[in-house]
mmCIF file of N, CA and C in Angstrom:
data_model
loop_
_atom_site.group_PDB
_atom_site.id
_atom_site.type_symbol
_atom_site.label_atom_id
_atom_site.label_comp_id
_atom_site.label_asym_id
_atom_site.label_seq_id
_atom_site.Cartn_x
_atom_site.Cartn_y
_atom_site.Cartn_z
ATOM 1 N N UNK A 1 -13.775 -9.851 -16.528
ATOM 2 C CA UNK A 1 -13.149 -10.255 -15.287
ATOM 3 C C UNK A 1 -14.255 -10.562 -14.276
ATOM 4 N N UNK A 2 -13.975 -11.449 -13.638
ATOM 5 C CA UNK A 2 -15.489 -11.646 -12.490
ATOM 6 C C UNK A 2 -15.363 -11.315 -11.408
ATOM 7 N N UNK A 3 -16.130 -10.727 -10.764
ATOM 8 C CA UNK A 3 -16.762 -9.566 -9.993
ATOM 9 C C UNK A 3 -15.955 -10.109 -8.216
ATOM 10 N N UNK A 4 -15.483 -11.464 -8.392
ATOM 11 C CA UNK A 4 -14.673 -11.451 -7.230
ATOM 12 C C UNK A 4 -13.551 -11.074 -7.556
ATOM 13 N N UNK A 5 -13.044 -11.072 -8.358
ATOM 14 C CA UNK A 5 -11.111 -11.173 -9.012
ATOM 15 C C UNK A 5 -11.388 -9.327 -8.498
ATOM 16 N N UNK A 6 -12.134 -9.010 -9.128
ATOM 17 C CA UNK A 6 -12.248 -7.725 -9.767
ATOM 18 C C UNK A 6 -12.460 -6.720 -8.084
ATOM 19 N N UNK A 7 -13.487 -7.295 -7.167
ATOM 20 C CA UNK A 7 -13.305 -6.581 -6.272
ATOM 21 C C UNK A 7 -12.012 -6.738 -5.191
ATOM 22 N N UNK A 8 -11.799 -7.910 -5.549
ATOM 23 C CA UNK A 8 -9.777 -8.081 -4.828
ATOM 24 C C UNK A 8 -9.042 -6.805 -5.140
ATOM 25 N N UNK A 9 -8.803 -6.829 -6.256
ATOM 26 C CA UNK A 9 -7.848 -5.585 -7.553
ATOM 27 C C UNK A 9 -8.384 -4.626 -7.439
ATOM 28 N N UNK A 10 -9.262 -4.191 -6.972
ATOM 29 C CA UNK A 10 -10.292 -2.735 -7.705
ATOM 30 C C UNK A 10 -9.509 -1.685 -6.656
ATOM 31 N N UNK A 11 -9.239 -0.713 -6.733
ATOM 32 C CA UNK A 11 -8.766 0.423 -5.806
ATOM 33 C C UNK A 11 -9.148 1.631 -6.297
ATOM 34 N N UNK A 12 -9.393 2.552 -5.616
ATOM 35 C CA UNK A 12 -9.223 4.079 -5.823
ATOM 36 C C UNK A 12 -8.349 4.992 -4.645
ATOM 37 N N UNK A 13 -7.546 4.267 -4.377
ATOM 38 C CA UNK A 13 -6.699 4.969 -3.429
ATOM 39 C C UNK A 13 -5.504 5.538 -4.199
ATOM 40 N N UNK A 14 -4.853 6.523 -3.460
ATOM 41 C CA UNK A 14 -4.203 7.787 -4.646
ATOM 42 C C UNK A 14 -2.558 7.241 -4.423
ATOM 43 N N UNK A 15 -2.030 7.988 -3.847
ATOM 44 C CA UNK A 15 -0.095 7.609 -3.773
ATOM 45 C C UNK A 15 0.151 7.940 -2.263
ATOM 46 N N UNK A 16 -0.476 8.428 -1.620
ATOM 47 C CA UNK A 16 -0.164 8.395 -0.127
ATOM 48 C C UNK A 16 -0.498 6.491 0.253
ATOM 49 N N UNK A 17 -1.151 5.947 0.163
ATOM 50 C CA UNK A 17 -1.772 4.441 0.347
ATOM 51 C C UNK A 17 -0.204 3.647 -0.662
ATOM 52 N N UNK A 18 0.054 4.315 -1.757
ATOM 53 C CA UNK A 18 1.237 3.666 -2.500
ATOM 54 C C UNK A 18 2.671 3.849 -1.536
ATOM 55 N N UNK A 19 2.391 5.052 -1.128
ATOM 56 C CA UNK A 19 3.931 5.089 -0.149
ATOM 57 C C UNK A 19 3.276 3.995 1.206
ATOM 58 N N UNK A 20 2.468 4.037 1.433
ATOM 59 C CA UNK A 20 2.937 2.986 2.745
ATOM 60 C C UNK A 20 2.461 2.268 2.302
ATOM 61 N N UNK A 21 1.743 1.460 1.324
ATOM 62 C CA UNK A 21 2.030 -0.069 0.968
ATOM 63 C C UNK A 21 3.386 -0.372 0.691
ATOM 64 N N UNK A 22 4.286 0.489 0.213
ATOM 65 C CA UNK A 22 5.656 0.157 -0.166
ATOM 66 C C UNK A 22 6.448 0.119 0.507
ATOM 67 N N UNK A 23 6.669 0.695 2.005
ATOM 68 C CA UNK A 23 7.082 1.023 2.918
ATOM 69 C C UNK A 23 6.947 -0.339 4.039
ATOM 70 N N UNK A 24 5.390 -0.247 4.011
ATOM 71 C CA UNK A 24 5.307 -1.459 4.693
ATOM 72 C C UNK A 24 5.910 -2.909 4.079
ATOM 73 N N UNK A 25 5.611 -2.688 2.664
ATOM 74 C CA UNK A 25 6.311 -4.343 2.047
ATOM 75 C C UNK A 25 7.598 -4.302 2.552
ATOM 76 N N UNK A 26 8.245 -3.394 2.353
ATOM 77 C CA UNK A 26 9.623 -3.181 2.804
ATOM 78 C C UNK A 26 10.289 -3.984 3.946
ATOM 79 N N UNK A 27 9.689 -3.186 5.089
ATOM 80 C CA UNK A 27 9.819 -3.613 5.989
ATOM 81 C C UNK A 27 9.202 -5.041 6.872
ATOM 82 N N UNK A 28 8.520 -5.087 6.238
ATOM 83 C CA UNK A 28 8.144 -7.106 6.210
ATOM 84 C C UNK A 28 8.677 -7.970 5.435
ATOM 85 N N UNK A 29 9.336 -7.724 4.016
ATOM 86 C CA UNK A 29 10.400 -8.585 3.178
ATOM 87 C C UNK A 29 11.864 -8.234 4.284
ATOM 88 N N UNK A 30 12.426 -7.547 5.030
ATOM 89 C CA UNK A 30 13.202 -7.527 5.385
ATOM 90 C C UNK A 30 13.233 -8.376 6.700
ATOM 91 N N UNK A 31 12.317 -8.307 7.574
ATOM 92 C CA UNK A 31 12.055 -9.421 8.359
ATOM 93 C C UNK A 31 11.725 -10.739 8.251
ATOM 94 N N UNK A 32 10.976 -11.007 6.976
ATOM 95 C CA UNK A 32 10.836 -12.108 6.326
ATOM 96 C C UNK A 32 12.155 -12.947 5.989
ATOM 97 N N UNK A 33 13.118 -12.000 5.732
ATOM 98 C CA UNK A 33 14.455 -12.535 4.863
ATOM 99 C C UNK A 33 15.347 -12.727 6.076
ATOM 100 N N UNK A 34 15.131 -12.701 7.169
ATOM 101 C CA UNK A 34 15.726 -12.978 8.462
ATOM 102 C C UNK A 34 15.427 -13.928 9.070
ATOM 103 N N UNK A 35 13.896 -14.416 8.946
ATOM 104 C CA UNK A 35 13.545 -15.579 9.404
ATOM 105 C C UNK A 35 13.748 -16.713 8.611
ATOM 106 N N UNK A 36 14.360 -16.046 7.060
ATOM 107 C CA UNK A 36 14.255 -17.332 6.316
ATOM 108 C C UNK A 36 15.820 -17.473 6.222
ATOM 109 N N UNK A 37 15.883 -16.374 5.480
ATOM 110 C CA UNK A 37 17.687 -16.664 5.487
ATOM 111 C C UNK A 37 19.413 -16.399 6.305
ATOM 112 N N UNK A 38 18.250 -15.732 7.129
ATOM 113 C CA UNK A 38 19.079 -15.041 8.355
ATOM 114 C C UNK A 38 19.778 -13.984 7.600
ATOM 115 N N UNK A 39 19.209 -13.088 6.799
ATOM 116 C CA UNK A 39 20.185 -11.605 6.485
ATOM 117 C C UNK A 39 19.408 -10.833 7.770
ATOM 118 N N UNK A 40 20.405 -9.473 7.512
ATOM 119 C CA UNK A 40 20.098 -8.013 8.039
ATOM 120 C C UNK A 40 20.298 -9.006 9.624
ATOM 121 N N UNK A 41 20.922 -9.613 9.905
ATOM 122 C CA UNK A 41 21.441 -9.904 11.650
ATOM 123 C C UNK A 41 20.521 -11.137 12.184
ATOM 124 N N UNK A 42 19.433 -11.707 11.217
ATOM 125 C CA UNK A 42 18.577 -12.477 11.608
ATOM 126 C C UNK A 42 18.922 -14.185 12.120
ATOM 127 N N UNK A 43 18.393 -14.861 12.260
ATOM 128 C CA UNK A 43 18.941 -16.410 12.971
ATOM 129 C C UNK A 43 18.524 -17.239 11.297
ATOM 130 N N UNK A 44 17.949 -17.157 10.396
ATOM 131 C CA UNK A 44 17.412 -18.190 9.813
ATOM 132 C C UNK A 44 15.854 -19.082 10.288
ATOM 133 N N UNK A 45 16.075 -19.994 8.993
ATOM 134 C CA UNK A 45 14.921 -20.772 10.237
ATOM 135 C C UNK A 45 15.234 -21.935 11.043
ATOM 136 N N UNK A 46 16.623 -22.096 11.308
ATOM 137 C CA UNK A 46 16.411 -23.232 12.333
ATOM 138 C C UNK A 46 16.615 -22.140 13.815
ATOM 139 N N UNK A 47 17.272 -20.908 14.008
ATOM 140 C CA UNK A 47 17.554 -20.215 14.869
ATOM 141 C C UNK A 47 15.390 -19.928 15.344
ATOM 142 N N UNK A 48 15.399 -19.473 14.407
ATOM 143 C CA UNK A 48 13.977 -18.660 14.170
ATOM 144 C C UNK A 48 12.831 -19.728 14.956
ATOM 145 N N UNK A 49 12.848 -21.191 14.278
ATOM 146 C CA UNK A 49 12.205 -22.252 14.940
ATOM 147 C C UNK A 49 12.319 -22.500 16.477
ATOM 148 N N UNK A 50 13.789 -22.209 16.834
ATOM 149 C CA UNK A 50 14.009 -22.472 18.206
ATOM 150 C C UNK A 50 13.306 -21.716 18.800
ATOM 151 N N UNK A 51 13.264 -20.648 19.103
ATOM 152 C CA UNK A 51 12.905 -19.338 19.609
ATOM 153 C C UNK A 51 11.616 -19.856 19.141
ATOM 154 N N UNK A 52 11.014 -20.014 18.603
ATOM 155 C CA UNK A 52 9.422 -19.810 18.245
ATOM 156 C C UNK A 52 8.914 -20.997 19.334
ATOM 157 N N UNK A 53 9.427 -22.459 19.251
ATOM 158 C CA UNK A 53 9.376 -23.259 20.605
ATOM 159 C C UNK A 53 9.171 -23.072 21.547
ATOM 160 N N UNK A 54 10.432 -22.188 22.018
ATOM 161 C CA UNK A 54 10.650 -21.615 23.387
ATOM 162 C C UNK A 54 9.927 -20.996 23.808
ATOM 163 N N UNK A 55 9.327 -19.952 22.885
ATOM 164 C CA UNK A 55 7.723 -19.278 23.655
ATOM 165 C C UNK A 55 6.443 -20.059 23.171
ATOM 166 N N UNK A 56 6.095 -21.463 22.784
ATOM 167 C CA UNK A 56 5.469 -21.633 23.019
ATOM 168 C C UNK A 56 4.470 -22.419 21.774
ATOM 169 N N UNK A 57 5.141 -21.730 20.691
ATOM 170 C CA UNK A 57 4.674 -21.894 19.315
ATOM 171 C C UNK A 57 5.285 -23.058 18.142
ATOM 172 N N UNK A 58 4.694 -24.189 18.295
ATOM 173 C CA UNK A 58 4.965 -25.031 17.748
ATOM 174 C C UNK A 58 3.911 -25.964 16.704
ATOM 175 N N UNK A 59 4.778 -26.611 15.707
ATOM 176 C CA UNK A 59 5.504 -26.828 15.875
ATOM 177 C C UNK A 59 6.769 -25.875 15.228
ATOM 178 N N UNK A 60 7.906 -25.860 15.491
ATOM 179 C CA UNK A 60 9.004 -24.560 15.748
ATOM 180 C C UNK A 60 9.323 -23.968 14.309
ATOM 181 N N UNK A 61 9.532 -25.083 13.431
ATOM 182 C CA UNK A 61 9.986 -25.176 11.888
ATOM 183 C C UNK A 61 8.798 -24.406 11.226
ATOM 184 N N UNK A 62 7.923 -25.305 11.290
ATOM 185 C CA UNK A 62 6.575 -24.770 10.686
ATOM 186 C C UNK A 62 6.153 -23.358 10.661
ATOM 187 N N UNK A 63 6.436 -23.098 11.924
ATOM 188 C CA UNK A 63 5.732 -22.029 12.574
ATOM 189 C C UNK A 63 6.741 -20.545 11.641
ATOM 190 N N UNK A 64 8.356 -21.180 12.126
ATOM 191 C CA UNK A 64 9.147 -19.761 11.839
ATOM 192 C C UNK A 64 9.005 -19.953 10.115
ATOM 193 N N UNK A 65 8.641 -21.213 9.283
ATOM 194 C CA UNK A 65 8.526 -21.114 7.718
ATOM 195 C C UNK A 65 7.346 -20.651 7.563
ATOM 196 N N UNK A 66 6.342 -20.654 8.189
ATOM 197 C CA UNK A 66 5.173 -19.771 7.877
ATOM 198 C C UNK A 66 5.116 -18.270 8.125
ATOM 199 N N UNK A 67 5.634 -17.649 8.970
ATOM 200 C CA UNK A 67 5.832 -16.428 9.276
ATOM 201 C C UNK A 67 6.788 -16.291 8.322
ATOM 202 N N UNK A 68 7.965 -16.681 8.448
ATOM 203 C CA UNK A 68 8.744 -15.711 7.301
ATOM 204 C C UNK A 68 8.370 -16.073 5.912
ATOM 205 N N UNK A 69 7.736 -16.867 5.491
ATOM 206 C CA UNK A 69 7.622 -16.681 4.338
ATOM 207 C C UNK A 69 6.693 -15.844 3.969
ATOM 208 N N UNK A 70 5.350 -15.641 4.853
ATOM 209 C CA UNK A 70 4.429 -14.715 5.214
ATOM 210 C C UNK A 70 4.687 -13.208 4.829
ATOM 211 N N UNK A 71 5.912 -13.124 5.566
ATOM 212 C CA UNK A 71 6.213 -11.601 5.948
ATOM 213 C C UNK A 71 7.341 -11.915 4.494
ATOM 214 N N UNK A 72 8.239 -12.799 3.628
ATOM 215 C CA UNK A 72 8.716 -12.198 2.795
ATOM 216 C C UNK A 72 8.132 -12.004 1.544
ATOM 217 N N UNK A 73 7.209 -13.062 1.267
ATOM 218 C CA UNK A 73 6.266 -13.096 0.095
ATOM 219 C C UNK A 73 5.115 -12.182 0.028
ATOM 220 N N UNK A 74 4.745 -11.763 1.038
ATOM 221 C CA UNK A 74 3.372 -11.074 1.136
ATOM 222 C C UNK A 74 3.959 -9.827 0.951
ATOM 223 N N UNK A 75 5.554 -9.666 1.732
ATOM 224 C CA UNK A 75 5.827 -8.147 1.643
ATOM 225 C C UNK A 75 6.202 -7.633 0.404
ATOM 226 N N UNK A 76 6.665 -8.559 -0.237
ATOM 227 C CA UNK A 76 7.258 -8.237 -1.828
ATOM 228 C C UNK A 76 6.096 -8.440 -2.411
ATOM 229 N N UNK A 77 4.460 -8.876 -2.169
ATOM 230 C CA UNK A 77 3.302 -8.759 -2.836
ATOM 231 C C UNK A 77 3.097 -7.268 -2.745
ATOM 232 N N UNK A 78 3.151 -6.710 -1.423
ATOM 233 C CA UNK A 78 2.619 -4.862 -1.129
ATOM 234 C C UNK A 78 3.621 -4.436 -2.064
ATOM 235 N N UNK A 79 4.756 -4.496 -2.276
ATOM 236 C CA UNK A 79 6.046 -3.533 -2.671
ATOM 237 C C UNK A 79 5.722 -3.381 -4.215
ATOM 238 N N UNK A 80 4.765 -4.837 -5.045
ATOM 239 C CA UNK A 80 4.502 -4.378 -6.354
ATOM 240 C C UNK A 80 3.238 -3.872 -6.708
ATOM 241 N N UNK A 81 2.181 -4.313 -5.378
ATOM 242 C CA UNK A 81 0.987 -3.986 -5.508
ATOM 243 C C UNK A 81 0.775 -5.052 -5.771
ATOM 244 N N UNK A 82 0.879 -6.309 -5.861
ATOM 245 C CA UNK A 82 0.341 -7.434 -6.549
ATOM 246 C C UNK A 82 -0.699 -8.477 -5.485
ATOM 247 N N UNK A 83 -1.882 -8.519 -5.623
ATOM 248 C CA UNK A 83 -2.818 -9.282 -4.567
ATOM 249 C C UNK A 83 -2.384 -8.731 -3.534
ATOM 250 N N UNK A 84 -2.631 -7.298 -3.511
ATOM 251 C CA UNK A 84 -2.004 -6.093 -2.342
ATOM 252 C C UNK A 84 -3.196 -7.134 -0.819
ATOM 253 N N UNK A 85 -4.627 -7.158 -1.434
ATOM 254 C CA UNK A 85 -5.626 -7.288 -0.208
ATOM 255 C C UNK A 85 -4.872 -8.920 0.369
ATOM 256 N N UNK A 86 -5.134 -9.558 -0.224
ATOM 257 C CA UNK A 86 -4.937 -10.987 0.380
ATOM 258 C C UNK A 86 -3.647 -10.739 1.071
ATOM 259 N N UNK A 87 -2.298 -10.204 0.369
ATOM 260 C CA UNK A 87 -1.104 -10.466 0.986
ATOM 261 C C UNK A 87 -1.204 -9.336 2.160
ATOM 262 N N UNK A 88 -2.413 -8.357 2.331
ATOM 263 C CA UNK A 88 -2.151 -7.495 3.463
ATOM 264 C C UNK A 88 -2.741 -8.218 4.692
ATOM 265 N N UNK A 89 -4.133 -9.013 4.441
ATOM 266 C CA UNK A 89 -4.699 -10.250 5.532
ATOM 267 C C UNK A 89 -3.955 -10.700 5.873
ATOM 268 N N UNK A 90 -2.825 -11.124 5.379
ATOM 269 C CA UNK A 90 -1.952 -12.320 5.827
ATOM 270 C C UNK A 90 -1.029 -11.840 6.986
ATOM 271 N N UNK A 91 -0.660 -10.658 6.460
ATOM 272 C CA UNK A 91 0.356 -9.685 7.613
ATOM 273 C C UNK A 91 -0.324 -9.069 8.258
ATOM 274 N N UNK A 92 -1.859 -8.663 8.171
ATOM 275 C CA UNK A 92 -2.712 -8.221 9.662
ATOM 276 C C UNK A 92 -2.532 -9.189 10.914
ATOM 277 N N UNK A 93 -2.613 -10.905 10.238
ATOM 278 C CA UNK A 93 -3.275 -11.603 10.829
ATOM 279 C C UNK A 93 -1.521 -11.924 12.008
ATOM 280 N N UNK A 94 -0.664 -11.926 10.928
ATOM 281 C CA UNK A 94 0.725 -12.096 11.353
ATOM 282 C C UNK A 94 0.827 -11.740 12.530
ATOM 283 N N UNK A 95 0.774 -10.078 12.249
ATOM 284 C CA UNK A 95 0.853 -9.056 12.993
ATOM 285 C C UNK A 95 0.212 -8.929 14.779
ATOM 286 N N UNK A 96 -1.298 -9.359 14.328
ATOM 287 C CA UNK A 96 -1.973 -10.143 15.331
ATOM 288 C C UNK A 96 -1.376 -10.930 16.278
ATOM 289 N N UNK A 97 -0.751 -12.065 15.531
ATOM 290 C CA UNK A 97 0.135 -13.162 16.624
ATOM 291 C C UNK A 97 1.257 -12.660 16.957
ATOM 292 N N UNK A 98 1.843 -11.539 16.345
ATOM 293 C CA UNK A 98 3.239 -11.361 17.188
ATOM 294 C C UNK A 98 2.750 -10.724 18.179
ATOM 295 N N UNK A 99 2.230 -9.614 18.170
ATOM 296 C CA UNK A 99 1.377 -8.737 19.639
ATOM 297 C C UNK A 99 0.952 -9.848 20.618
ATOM 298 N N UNK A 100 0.101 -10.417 20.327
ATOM 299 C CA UNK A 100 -0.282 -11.451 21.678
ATOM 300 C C UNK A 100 0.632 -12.512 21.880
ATOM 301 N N UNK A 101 0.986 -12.765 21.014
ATOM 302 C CA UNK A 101 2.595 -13.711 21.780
ATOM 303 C C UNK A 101 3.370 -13.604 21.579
ATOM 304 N N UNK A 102 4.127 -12.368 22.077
ATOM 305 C CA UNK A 102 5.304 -11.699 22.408
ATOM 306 C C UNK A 102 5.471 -10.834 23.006
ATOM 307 N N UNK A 103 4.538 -9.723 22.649
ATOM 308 C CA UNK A 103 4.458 -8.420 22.997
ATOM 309 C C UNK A 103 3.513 -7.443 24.047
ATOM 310 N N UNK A 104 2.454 -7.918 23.867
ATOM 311 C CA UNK A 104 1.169 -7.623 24.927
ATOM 312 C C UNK A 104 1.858 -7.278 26.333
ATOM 313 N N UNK A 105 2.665 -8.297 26.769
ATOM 314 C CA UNK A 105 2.784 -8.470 28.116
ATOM 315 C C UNK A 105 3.603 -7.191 28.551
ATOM 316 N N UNK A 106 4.262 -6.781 27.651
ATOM 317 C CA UNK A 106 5.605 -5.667 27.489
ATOM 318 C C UNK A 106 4.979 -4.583 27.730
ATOM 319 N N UNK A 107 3.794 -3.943 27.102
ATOM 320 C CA UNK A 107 3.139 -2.855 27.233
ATOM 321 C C UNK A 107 3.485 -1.974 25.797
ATOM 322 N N UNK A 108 2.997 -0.761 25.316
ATOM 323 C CA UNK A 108 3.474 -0.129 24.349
ATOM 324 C C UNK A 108 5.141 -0.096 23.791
ATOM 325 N N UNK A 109 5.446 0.519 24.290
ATOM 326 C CA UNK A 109 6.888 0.913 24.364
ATOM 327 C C UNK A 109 8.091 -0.449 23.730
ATOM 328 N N UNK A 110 8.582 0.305 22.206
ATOM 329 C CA UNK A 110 9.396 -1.046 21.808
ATOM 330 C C UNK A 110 10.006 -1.482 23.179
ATOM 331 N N UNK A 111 10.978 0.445 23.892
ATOM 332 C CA UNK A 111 12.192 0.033 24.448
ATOM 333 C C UNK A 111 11.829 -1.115 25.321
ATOM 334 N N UNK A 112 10.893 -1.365 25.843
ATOM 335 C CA UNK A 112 10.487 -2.545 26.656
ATOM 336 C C UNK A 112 10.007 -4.105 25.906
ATOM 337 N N UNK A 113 10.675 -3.698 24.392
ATOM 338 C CA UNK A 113 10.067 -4.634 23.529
ATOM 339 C C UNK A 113 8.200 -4.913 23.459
ATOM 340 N N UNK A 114 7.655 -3.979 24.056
ATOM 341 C CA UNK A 114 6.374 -3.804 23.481
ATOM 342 C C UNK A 114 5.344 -4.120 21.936
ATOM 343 N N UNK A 115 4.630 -3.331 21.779
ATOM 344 C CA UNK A 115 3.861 -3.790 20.619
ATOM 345 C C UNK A 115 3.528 -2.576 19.846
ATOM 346 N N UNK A 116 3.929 -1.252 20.269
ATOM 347 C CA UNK A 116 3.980 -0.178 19.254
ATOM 348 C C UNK A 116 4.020 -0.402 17.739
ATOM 349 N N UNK A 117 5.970 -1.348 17.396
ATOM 350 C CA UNK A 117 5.933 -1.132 15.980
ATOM 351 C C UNK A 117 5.174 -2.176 15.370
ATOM 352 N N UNK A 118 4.464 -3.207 15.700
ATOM 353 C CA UNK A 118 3.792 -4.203 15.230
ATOM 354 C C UNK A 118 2.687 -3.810 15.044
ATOM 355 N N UNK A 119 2.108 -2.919 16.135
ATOM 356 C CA UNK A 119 1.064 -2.467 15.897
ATOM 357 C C UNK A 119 0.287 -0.967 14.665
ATOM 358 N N UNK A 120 2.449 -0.304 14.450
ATOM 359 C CA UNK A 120 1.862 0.145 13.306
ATOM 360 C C UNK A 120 1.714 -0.453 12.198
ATOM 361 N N UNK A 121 2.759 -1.472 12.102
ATOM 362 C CA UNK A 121 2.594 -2.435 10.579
ATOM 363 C C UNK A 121 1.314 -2.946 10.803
ATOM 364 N N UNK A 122 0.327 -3.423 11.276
ATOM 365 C CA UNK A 122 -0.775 -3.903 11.247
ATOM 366 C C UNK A 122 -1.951 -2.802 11.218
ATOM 367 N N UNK A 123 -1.614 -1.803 11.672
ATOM 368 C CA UNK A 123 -2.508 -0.853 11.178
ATOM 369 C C UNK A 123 -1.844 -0.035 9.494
ATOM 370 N N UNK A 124 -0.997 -0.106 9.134
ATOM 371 C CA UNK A 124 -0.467 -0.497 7.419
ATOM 372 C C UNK A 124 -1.247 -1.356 6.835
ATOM 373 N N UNK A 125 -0.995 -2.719 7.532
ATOM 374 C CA UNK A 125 -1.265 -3.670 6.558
ATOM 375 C C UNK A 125 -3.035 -3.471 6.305
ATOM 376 N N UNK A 126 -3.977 -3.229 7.912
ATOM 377 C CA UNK A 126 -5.280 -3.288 7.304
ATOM 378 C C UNK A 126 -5.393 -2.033 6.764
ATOM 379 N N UNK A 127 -4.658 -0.858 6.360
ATOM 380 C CA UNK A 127 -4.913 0.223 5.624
ATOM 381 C C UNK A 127 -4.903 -0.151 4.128
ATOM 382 N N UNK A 128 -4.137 -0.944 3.871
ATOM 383 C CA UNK A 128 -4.192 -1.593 2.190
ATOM 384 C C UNK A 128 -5.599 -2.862 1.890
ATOM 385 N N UNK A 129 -5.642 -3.058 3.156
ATOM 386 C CA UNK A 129 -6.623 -4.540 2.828
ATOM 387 C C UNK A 129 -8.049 -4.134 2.779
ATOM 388 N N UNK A 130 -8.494 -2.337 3.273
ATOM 389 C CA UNK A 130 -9.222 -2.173 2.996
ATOM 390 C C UNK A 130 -9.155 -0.878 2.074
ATOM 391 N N UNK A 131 -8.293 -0.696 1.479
ATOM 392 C CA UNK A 131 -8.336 0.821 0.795
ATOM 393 C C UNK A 131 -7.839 -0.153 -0.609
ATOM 394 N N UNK A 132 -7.113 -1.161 -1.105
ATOM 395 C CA UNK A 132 -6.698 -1.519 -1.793
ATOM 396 C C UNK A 132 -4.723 -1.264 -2.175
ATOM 397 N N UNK A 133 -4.419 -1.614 -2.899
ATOM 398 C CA UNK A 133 -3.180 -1.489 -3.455
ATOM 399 C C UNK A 133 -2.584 0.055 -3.883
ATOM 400 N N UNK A 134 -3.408 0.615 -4.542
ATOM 401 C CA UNK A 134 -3.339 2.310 -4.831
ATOM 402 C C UNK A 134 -2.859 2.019 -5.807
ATOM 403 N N UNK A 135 -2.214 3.803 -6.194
ATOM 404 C CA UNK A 135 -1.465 4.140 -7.665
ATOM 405 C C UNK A 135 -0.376 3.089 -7.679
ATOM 406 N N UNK A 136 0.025 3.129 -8.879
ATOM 407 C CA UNK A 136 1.494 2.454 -9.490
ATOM 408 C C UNK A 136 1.671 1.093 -9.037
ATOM 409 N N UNK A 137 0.215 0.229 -8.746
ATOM 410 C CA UNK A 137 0.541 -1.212 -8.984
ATOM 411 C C UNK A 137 0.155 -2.384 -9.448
ATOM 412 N N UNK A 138 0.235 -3.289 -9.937
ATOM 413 C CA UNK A 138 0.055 -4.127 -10.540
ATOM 414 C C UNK A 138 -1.413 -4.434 -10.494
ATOM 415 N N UNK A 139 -1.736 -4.199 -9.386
ATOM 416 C CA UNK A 139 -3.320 -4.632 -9.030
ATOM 417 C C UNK A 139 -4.571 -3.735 -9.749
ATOM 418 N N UNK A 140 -3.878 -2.214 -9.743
ATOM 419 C CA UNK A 140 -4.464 -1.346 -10.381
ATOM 420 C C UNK A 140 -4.272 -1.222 -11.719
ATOM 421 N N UNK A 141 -3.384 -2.031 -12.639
ATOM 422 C CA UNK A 141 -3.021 -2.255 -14.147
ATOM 423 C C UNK A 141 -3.301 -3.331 -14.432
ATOM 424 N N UNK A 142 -4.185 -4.346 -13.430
ATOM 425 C CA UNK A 142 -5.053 -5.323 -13.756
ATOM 426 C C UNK A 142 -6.586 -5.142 -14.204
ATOM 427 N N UNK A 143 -6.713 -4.315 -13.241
ATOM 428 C CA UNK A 143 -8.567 -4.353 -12.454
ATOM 429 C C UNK A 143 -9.008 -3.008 -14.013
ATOM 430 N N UNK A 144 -7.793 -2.477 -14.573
ATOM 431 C CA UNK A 144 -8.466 -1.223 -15.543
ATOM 432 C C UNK A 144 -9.325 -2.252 -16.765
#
């Protein structure tokens, strides 16, 4: 295997890193699946596009098909362990843009729609991107 594949996959992180990679996929395939298909109360992506416009982020389509597919593909990457690092970059970086354009201005506090819970999924996501995938996943039944 060559020594880049291999340091992507490689982990020694135990099952605490497996519960919140799984946790976190979780909860980013579920937001993902809101922006795309509008489950769990979500708009879809033409709802999703509008709103993404409106504050600013365009173009609207693009924008809400890149995020949710982001947050549903990457999250169902953490949930098997599969290209745990790359698909956790992707939702750091996510994570990143929702805080500064949306949330920053709010202050901590969801109830004020803040940046608390974004900011724990992004401290999730870079907990996998630098610790790796952990026990029981695909990444680690590659890299053996």
């Amino acid at each position: 295997m060559s020594t880049f594949i291999n340091k992507v996959l490689f982990t020694q992180a135990g099952y605490g890193l497996t519960v919140l990679r799984i946790v976190v996929g979780i909860i980013f395939t579920a937001h993902g699946s809101q922006k795309l298909f509008g489950l769990f109360g979500g708009y879809g992506l033409t709802g999703t596009a509008q709103w993404m416009e409106s504050i600013g982020l365009t173009p609207g389509y693009l924008m809400a098909t890149l995020a949710g597919g982001t947050e549903f593909f990457a999250g169902l990457a953490l949930i098997i362990g599969l290209l745990a690092r790359p698909a956790a970059l992707g939702l750091a970086f996510l994570s990143l843009v929702a805080i500064f354009s949306v949330h920053i201005g709010n202050g901590l506090f969801m109830a004020n729609n803040g940046y608390e819970f974004a900011l724990a999924l992004l401290a999730g996501s870079v907990a996998v991107l630098i610790e790796g995938a952990g026990k029981l996943s695909v990444d680690q039944a590659i890299a053996r």
